[in-house]
PDB file of C-alpha atoms in Angstrom:
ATOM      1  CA  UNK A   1    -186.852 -82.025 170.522  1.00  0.00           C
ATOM      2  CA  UNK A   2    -187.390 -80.414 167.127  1.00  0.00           C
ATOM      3  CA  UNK A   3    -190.232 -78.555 166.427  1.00  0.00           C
ATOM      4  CA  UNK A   4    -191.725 -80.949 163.935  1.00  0.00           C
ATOM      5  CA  UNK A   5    -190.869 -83.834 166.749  1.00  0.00           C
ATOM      6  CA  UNK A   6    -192.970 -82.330 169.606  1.00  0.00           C
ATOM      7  CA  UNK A   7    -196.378 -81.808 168.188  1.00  0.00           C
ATOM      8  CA  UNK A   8    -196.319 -85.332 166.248  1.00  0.00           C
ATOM      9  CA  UNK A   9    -199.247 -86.415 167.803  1.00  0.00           C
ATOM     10  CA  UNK A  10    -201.013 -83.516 167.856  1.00  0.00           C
ATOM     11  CA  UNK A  11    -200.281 -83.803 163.585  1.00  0.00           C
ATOM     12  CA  UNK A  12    -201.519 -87.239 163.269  1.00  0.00           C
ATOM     13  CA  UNK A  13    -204.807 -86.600 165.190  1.00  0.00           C
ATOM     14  CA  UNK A  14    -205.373 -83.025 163.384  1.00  0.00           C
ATOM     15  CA  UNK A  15    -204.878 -84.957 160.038  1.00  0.00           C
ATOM     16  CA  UNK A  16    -207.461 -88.439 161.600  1.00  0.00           C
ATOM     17  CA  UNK A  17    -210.020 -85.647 162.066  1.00  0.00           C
ATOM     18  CA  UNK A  18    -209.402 -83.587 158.911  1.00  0.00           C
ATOM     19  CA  UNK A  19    -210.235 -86.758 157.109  1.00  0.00           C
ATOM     20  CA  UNK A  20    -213.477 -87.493 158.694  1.00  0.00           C
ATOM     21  CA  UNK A  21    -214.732 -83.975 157.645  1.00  0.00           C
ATOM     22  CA  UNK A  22    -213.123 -85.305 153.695  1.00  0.00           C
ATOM     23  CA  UNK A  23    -210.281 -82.364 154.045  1.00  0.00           C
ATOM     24  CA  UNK A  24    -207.217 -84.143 152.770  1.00  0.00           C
ATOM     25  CA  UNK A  25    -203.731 -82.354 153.487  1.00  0.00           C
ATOM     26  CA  UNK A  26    -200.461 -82.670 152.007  1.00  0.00           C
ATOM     27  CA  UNK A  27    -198.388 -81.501 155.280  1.00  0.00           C
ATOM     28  CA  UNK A  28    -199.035 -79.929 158.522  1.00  0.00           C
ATOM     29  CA  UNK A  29    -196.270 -78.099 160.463  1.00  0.00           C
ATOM     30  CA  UNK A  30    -196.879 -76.843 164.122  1.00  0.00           C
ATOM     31  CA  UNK A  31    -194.880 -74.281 165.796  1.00  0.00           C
ATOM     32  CA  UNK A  32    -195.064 -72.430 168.877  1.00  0.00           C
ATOM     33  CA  UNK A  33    -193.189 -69.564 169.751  1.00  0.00           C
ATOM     34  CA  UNK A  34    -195.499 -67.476 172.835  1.00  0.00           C
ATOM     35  CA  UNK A  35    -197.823 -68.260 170.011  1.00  0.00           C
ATOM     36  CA  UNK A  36    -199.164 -71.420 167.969  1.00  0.00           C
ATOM     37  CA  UNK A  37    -198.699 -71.011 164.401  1.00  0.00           C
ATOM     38  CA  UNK A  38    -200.278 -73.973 162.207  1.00  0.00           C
ATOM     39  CA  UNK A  39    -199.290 -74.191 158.673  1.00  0.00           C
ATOM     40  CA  UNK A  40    -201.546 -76.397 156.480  1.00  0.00           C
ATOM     41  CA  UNK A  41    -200.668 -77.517 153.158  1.00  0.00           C
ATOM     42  CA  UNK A  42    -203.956 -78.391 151.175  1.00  0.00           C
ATOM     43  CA  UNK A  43    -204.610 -80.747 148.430  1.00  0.00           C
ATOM     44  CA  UNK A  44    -207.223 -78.321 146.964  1.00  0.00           C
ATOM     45  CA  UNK A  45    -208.608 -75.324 148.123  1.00  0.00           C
ATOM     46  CA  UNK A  46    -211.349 -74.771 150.283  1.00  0.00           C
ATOM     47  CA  UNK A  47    -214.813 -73.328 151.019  1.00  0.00           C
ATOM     48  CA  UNK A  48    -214.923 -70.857 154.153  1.00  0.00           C
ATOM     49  CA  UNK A  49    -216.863 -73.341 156.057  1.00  0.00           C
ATOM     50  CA  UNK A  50    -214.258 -75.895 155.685  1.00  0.00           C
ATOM     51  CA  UNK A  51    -211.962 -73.472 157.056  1.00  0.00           C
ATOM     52  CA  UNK A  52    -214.148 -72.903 160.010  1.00  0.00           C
ATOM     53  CA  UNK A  53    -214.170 -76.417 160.872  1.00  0.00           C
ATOM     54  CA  UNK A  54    -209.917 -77.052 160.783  1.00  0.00           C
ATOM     55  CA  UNK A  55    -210.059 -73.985 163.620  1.00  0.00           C
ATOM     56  CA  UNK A  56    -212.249 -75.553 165.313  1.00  0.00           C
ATOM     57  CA  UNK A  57    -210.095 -78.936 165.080  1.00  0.00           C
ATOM     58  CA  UNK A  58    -207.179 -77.098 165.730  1.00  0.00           C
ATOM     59  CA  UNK A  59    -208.634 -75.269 168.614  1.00  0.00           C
ATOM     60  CA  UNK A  60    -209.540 -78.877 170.481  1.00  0.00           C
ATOM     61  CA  UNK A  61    -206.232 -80.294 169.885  1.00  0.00           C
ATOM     62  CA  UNK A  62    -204.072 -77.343 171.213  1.00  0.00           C
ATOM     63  CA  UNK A  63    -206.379 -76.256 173.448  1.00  0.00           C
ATOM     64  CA  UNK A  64    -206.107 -72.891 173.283  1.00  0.00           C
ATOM     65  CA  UNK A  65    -208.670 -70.528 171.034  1.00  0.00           C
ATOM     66  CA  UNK A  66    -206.950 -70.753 167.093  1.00  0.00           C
ATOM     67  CA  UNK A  67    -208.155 -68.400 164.367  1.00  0.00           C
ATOM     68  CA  UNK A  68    -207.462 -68.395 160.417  1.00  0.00           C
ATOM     69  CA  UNK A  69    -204.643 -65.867 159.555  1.00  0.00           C
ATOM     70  CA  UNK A  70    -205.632 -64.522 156.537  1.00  0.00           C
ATOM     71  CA  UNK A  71    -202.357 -62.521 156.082  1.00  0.00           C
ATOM     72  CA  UNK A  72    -200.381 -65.553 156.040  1.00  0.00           C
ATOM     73  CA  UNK A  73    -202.265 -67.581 153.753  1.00  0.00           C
ATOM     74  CA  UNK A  74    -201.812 -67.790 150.298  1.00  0.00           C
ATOM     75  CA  UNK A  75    -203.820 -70.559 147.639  1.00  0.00           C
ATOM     76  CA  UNK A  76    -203.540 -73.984 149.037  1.00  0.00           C
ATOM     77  CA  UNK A  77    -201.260 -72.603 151.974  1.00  0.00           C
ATOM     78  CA  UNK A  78    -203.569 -71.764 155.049  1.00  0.00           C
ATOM     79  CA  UNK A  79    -202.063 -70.415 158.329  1.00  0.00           C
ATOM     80  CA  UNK A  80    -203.584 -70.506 161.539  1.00  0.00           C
ATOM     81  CA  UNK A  81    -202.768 -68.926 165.150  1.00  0.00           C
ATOM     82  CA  UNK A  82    -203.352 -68.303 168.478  1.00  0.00           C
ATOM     83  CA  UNK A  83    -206.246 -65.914 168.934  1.00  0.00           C
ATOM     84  CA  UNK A  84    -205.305 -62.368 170.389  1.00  0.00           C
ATOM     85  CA  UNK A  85    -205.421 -62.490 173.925  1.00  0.00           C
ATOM     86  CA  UNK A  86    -206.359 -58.171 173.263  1.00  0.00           C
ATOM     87  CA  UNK A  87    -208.560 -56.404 171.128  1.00  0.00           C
ATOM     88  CA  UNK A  88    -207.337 -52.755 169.340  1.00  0.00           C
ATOM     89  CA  UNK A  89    -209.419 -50.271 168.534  1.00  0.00           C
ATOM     90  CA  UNK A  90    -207.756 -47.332 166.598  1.00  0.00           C
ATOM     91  CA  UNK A  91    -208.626 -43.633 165.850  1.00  0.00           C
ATOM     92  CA  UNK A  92    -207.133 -41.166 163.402  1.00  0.00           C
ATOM     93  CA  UNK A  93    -207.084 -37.458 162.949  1.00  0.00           C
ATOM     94  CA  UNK A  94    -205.013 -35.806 160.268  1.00  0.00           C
ATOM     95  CA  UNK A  95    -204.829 -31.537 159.485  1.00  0.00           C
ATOM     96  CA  UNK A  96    -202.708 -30.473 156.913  1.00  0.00           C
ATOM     97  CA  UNK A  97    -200.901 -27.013 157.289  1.00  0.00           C
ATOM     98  CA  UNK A  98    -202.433 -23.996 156.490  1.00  0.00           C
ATOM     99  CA  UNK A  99    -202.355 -22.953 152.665  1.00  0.00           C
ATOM    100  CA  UNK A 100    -200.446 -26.610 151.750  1.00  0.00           C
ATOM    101  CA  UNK A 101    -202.186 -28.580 149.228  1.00  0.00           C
ATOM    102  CA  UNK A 102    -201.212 -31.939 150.624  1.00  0.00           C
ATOM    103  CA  UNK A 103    -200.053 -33.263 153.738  1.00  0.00           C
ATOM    104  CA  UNK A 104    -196.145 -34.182 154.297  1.00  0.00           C
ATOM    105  CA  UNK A 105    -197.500 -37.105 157.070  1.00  0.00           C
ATOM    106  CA  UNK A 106    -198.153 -40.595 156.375  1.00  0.00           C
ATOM    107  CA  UNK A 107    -199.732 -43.217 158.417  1.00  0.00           C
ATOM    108  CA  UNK A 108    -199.741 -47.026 158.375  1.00  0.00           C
ATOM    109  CA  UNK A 109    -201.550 -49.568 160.229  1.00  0.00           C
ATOM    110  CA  UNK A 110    -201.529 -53.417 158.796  1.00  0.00           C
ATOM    111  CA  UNK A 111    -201.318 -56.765 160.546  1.00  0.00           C
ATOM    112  CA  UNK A 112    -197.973 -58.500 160.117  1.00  0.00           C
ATOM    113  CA  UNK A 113    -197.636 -62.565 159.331  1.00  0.00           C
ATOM    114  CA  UNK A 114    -196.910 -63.247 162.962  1.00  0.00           C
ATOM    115  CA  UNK A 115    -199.742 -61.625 163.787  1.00  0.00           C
ATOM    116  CA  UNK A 116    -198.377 -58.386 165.296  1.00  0.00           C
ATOM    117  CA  UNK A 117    -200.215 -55.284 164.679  1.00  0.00           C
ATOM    118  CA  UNK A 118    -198.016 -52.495 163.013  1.00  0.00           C
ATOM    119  CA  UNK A 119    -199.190 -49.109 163.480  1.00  0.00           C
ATOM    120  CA  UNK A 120    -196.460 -46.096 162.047  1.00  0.00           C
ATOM    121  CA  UNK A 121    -196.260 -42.781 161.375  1.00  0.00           C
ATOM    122  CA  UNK A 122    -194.006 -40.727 159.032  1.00  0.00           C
ATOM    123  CA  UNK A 123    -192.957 -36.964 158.639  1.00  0.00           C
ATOM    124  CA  UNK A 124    -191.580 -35.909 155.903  1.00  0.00           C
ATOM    125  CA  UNK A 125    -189.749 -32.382 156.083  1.00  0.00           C
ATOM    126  CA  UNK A 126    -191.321 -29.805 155.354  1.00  0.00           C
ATOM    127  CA  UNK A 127    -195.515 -29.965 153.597  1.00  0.00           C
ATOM    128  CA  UNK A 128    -196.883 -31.037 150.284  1.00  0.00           C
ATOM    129  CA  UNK A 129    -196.147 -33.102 147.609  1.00  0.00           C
ATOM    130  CA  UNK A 130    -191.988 -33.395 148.158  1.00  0.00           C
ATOM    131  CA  UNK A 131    -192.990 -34.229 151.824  1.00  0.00           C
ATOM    132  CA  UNK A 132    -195.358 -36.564 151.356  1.00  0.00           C
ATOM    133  CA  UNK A 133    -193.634 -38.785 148.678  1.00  0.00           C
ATOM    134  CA  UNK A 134    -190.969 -39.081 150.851  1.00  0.00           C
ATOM    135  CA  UNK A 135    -192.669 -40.124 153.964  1.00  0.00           C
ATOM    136  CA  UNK A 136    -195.245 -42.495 151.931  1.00  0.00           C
ATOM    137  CA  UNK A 137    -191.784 -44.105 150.414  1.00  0.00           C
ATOM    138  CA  UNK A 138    -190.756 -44.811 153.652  1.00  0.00           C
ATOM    139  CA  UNK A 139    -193.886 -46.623 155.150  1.00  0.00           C
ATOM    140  CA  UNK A 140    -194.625 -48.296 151.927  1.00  0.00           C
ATOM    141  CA  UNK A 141    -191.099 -49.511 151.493  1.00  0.00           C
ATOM    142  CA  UNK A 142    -191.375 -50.814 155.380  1.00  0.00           C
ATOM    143  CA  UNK A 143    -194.574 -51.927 154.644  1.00  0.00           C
ATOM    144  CA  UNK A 144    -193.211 -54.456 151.958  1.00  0.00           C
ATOM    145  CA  UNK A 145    -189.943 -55.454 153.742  1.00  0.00           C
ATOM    146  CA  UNK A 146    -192.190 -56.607 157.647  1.00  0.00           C
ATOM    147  CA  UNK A 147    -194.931 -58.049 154.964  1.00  0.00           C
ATOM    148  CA  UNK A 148    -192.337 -60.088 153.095  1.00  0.00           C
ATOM    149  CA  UNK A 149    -190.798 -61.478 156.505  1.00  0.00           C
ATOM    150  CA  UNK A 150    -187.842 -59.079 156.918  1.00  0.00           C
ATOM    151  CA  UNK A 151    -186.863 -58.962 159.906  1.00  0.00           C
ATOM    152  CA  UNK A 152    -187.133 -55.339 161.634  1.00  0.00           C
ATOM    153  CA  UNK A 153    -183.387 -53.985 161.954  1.00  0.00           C
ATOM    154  CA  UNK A 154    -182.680 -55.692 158.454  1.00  0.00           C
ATOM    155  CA  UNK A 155    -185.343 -53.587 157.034  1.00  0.00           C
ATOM    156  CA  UNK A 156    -184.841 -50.377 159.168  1.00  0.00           C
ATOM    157  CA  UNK A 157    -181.095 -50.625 157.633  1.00  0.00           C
ATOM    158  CA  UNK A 158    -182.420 -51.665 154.198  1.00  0.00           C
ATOM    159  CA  UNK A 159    -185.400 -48.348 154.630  1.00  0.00           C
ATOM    160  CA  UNK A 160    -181.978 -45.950 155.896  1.00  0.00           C
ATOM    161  CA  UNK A 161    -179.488 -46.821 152.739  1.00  0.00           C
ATOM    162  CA  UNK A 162    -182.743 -46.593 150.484  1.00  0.00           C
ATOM    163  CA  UNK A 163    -183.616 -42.987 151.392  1.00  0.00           C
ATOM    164  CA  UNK A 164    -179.640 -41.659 151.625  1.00  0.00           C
ATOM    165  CA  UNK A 165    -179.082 -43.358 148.104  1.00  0.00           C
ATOM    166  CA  UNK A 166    -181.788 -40.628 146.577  1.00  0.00           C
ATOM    167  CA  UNK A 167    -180.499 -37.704 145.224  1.00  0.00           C
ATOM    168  CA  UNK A 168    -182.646 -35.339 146.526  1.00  0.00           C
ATOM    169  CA  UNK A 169    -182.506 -34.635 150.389  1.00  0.00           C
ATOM    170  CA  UNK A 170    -184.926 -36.627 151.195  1.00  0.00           C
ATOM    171  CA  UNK A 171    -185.423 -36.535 154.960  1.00  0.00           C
ATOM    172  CA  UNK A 172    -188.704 -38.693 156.945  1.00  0.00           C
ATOM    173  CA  UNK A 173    -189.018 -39.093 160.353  1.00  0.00           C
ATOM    174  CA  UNK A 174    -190.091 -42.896 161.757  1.00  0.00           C
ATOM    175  CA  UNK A 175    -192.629 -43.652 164.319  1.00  0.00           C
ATOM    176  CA  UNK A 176    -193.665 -47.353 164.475  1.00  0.00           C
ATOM    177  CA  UNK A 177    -195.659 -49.059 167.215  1.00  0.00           C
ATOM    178  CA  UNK A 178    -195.836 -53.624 166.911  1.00  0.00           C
ATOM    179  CA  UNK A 179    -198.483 -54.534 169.355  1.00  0.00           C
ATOM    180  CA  UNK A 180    -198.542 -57.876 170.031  1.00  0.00           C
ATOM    181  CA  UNK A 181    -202.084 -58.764 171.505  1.00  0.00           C
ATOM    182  CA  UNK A 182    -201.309 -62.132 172.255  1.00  0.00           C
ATOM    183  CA  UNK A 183    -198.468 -61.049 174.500  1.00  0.00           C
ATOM    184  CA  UNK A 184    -199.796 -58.222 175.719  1.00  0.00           C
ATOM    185  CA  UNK A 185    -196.808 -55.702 175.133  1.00  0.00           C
ATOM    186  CA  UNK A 186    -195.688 -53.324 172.101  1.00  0.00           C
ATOM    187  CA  UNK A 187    -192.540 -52.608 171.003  1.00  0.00           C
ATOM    188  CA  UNK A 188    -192.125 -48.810 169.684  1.00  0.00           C
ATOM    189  CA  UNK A 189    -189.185 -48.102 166.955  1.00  0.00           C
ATOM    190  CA  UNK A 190    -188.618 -44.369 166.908  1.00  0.00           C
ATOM    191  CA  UNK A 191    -185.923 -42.169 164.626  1.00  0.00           C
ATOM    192  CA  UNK A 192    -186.206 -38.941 165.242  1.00  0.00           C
ATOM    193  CA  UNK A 193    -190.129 -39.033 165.617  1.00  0.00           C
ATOM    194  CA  UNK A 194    -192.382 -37.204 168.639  1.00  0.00           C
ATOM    195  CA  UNK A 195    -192.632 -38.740 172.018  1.00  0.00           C
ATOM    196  CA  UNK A 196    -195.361 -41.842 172.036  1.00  0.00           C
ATOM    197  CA  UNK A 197    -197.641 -41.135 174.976  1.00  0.00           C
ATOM    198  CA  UNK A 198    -199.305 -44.162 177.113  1.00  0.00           C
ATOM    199  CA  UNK A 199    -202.320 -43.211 179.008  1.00  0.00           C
ATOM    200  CA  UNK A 200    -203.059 -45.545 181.889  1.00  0.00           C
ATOM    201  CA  UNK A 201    -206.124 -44.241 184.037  1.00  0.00           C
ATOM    202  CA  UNK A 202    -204.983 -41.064 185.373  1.00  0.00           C
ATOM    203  CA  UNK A 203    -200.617 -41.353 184.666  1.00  0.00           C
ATOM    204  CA  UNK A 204    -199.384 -40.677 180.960  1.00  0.00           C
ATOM    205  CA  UNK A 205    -196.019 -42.158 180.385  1.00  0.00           C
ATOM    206  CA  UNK A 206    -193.912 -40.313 177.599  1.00  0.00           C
ATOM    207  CA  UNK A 207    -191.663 -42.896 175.670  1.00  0.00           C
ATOM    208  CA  UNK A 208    -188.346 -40.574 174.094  1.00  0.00           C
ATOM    209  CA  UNK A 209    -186.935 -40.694 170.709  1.00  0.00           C
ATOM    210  CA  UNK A 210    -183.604 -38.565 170.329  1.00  0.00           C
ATOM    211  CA  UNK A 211    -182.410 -39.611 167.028  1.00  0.00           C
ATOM    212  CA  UNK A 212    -182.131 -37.747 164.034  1.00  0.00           C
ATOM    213  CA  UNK A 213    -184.543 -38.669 161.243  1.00  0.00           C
ATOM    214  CA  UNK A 214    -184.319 -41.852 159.006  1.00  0.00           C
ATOM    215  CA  UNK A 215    -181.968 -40.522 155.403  1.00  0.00           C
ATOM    216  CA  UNK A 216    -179.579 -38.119 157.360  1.00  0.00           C
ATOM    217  CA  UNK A 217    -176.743 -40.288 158.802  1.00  0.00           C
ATOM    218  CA  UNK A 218    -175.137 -43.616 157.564  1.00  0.00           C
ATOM    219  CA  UNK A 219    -175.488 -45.808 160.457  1.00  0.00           C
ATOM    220  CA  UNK A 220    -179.337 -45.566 161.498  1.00  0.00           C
ATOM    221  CA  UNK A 221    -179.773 -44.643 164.880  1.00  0.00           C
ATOM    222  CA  UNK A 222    -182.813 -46.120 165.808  1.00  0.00           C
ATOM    223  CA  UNK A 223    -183.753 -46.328 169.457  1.00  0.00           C
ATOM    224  CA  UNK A 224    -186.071 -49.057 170.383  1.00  0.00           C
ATOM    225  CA  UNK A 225    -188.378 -49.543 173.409  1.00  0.00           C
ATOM    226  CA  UNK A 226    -190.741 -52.402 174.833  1.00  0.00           C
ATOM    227  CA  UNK A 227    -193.148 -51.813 177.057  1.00  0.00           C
ATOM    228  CA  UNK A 228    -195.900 -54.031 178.366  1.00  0.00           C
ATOM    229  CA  UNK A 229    -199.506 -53.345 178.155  1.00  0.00           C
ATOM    230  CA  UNK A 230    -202.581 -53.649 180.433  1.00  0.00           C
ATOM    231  CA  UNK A 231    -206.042 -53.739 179.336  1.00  0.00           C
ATOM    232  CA  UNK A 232    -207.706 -50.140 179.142  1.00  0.00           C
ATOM    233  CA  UNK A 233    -204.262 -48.702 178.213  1.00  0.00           C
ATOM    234  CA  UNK A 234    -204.473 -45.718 175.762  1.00  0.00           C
ATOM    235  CA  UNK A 235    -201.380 -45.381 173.146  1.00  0.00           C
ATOM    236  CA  UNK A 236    -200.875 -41.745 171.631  1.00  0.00           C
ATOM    237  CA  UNK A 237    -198.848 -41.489 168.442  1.00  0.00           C
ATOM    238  CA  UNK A 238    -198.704 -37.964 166.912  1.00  0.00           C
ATOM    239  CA  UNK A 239    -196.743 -35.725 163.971  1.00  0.00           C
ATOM    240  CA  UNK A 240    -194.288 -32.632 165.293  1.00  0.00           C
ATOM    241  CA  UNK A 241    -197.456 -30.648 164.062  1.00  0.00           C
ATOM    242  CA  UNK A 242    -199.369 -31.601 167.185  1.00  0.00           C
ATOM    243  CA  UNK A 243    -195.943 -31.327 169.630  1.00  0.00           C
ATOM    244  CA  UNK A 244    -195.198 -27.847 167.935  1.00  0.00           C
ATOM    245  CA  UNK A 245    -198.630 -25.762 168.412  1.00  0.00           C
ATOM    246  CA  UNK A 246    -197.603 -25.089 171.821  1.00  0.00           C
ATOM    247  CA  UNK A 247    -195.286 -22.459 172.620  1.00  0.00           C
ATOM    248  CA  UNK A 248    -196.298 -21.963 176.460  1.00  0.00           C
ATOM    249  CA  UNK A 249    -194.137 -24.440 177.728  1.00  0.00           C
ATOM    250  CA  UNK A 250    -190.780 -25.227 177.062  1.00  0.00           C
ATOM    251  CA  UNK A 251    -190.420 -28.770 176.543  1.00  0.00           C
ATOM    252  CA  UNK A 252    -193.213 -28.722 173.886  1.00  0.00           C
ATOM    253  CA  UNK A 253    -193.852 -32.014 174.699  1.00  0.00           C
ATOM    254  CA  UNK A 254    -195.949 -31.412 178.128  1.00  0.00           C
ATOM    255  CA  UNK A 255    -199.163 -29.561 176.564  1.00  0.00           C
ATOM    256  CA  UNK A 256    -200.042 -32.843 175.747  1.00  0.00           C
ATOM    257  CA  UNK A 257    -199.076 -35.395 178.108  1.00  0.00           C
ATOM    258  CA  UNK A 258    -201.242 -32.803 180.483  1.00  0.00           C
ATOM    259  CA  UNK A 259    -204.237 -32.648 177.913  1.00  0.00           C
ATOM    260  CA  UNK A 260    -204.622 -36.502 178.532  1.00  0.00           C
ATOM    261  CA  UNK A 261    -204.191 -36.729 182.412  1.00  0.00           C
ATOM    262  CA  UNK A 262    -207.058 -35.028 182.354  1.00  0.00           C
ATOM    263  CA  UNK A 263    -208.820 -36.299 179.480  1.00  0.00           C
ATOM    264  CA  UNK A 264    -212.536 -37.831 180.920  1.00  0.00           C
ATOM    265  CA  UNK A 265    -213.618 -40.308 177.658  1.00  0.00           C
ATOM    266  CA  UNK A 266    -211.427 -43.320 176.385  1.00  0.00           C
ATOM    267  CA  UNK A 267    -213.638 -42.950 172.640  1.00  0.00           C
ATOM    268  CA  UNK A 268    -209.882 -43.131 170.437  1.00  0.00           C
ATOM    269  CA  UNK A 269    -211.989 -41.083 167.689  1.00  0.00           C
ATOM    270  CA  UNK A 270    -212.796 -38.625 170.432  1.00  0.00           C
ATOM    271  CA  UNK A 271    -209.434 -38.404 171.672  1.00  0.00           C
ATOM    272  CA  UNK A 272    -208.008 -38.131 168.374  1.00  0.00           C
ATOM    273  CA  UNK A 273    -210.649 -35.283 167.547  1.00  0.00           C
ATOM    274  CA  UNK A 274    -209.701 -33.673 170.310  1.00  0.00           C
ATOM    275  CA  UNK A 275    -206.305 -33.766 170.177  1.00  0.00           C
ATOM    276  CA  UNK A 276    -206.323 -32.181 166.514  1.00  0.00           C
ATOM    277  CA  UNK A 277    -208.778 -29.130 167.822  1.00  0.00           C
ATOM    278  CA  UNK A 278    -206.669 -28.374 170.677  1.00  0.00           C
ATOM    279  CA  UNK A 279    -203.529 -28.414 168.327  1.00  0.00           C
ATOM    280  CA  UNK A 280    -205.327 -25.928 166.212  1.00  0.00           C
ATOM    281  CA  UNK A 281    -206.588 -23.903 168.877  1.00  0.00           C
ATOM    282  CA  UNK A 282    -203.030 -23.848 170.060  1.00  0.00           C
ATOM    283  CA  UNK A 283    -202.300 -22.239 167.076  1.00  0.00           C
ATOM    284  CA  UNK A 284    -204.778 -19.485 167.271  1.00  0.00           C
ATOM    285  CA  UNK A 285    -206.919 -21.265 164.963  1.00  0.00           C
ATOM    286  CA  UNK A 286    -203.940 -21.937 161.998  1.00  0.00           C
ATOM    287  CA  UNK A 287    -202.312 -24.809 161.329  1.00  0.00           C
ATOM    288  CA  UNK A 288    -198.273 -24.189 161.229  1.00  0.00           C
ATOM    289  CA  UNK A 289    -197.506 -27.785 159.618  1.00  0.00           C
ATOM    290  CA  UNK A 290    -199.009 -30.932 159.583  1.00  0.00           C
ATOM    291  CA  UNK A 291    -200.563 -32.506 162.079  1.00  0.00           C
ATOM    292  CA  UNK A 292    -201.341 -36.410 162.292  1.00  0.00           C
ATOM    293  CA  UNK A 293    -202.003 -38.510 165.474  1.00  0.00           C
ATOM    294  CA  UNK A 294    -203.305 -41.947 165.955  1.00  0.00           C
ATOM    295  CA  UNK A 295    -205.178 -43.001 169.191  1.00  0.00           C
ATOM    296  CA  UNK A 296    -205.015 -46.859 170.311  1.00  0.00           C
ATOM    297  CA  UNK A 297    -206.622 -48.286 173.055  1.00  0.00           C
ATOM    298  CA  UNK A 298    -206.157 -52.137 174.139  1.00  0.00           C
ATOM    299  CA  UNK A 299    -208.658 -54.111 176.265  1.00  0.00           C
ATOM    300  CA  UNK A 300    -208.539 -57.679 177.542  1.00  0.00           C
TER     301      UNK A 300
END
């Protein structure tokens, strides 16, 4: 059955009841893929409490909770979805190396079209200005390719070619993170970035990137991971800066994953706080390059 096909009556009852509240639409299309996605096409636009009553409509019909998507919508174009199953909450801490005026790392968090939540970090080689243009060209140019409706190894590909075309040697590592919180999983896209660290009660989980950063070789070597998520979970992005400020141990990587086994709150500002100080203190109190890390946690 095509799409359009299976939720015809669903249509003709959403547009019955839409007419009783005087809405008149040009065109309704319903799609479900794990998720409902409702595009309405309006005849004019609409006051907010208009909107509030289609999701309510909406939410009768399909029976399952369905919430405006404001990323989506554009003029007389409103979107609708299914409502996250998950909530996010998200906390950053950023240090930039001692005596650099500006900070080589760039972070970006936005919600995607489908709903997705897109949370990435980028380090560009070396510190300051140089640094950070590159790695801020790389999320923004991401950024515009997801937001458009690329889809992600077109744009990884498109990102790659964009930053080996400059003529500089312009080098950025990638760390991205898509949490789905209607699903319930996340699906982490690393080149050459840090380990991402999952903190489930007690056990951290390290998830591995061993590929060498976005701009260096022709044929992107991205390495991509999906994990599923439980509520309480804590995710653990970070910069080299934070990896780096330990030199007790040799896989650099295991001051940390240790610092959150026996981490006591599940604050994400706290951790991130925390995280940041103990890098420093690391350090003996310096800061040898940038240091960024983002803290989400997920609960039902």
């Amino acid at each position: 059955i095509k799409a359009e096909e299976k939720y015809q009556a669903e249509r003709l009852e959403i547009v019955d009841l839409l007419r009783q509240k005087e809405i008149e639409v040009q065109d309704i299309m319903i799609k479900k893929d794990n998720r409902f996605i409702v595009e309405i096409y309006l005849t004019r636009l609409l006051e907010n409490t208009k909107l509030e009553q289609i999701a309510e409509i909406l939410t009768n019909i399909l029976k399952e909770p369905i919430v405006l998507n404001a990323e989506a919508t554009v003029g007389k174009k409103i979107v609708y979805l299914s409502d996250d199953k998950y909530i996010m909450a998200i906390g950053m801490a950023q240090e930039t190396k001692n005596n650099s005026k500006q900070s080589g790392d760039s972070i970006l968090n936005i919600r995607l079209k489908d709903g997705k939540y897109l949370v990435a970090i980028s380090d560009g080689m070396g510190s300051g200005k140089e640094a950070k243009n590159s790695s801020n060209q790389t999320l923004r140019l991401l950024e515009n390719l997801l937001v458009s409706g690329f889809d992600k190894k077109a744009s990884l590909d498109l990102i790659n070619n964009a930053l080996m075309n400059q003529n500089k040697e312009t080098f950025a590592t990638l760390d991205i993170a898509i949490v789905d919180l209607y699903e319930g999983n996340v699906e982490f896209i690393k080149s050459a970035a840090c380990p991402t660290y999952i903190k489930r009660n007690k056990e951290v989980e390290l998830v591995n990137s061993i590929s060498l950063p976005t701009g260096i070789i022709n044929d992107i070597d991205l390495v991509v991971y999906d994990k599923d998520i439980k509520d309480g979970d804590i995710i653990v992005m970070c910069s080299d800066g934070i990896i780096e400020s330990n030199t007790e141990y040799l896989h650099k990587d295991l001051w940390l994953k240790y610092f959150l086994e026996e981490l006591q709150t599940d604050d994400v500002q706290q951790i991130a706080d925390l995280i940041i100080s103990e890098a420093i203190d690391n350090d003996y109190g310096k800061e040898k390059d940038d240091m960024t890390v983002i803290v989400a946690k997920v609960s039902k």
